Coordinates of C-alpha atoms in Angstrom, one line a residue:
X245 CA 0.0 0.0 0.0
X246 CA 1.0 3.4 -0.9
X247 CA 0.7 5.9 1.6
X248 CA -0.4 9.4 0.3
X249 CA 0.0 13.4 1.2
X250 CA -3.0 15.0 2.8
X251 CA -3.2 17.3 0.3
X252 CA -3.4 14.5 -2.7
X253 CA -6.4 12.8 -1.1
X254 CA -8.9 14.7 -2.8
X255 CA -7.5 14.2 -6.3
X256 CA -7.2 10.6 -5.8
X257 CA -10.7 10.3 -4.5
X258 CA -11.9 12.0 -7.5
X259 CA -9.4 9.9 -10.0
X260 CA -10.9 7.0 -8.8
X261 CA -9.2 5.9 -6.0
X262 CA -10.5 4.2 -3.1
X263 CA -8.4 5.1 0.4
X264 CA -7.9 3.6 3.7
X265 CA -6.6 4.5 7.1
X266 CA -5.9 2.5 10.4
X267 CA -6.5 2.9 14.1
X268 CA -6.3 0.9 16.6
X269 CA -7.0 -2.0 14.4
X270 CA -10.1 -0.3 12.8
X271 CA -10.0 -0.4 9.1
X272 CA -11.6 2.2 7.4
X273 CA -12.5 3.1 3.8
X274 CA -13.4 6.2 1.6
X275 CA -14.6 6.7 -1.8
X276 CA -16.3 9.6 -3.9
X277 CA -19.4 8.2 -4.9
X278 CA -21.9 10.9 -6.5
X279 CA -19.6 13.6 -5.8
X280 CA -20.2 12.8 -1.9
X281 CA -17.4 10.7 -0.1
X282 CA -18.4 7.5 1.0
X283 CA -16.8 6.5 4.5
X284 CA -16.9 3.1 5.2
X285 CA -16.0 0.2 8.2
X286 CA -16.6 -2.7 9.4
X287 CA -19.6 -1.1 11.5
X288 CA -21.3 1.5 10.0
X289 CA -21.4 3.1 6.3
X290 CA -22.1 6.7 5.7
X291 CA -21.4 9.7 3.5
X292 CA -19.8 13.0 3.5
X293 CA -20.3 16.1 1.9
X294 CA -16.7 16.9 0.5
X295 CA -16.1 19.8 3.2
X296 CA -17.5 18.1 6.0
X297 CA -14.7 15.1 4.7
X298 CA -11.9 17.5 4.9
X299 CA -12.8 19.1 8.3
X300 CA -13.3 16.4 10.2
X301 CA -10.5 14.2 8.5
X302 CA -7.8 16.5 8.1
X303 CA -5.1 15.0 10.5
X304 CA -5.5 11.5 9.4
X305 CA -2.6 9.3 7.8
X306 CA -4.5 8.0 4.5
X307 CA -3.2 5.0 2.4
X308 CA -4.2 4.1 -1.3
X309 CA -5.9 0.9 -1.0
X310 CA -4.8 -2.3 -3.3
X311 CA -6.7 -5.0 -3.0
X312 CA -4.6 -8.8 -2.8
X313 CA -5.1 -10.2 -5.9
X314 CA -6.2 -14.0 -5.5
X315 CA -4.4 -17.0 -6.2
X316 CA -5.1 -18.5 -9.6
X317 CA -6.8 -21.9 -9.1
X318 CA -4.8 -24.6 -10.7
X319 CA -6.9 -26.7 -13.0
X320 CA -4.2 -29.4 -12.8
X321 CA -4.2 -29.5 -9.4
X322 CA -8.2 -29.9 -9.0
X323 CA -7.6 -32.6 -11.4
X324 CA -5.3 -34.3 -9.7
X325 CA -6.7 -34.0 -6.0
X326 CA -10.4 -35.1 -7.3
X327 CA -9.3 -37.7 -9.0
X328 CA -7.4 -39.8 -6.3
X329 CA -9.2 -42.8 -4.9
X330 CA -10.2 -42.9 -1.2
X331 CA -10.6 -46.7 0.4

């Protein structure tokens, strides 16, 4: 994860990207969705106007979130594993 200037957070809110900070092992996520930024945890959901946003987040340490790309399942290996004979 890249982590990002306060000051770039609105561009790469409105560019598409989807950012994340971290306390106290609290994940939470923001988007702009409808020109209105989208906060998000595991708890609650809620939106923002854009000033509000920027007032009341101002201080925090923002990361670009990247989601982990899953494993490719291996065709081979399915093949392999479901076709073994159990006694």
């Amino acid at each position: 994860m890249q982590k990002i200037q306060t000051q770039e957070t609105l561009s790469a809110l409105k560019s598409g990207e989807i950012l994340m900070t971290r306390k106290a092992d609290q994940i939470q996520f923001y988007a702009l969705v409808n020109d209105r930024i989208r906060v998000q945890n595991a708890n609650s959901r809620y939106t923002l106007s854009i000033e509000e946003w920027q007032a009341l987040f101002s201080d925090e340490e923002f990361w670009i979130y990247e989601p982990v790309q899953a494993s490719e399942i291996s065709l081979e290996k399915d093949a392999e594993y479901y076709g073994w004979n159990h006694k």
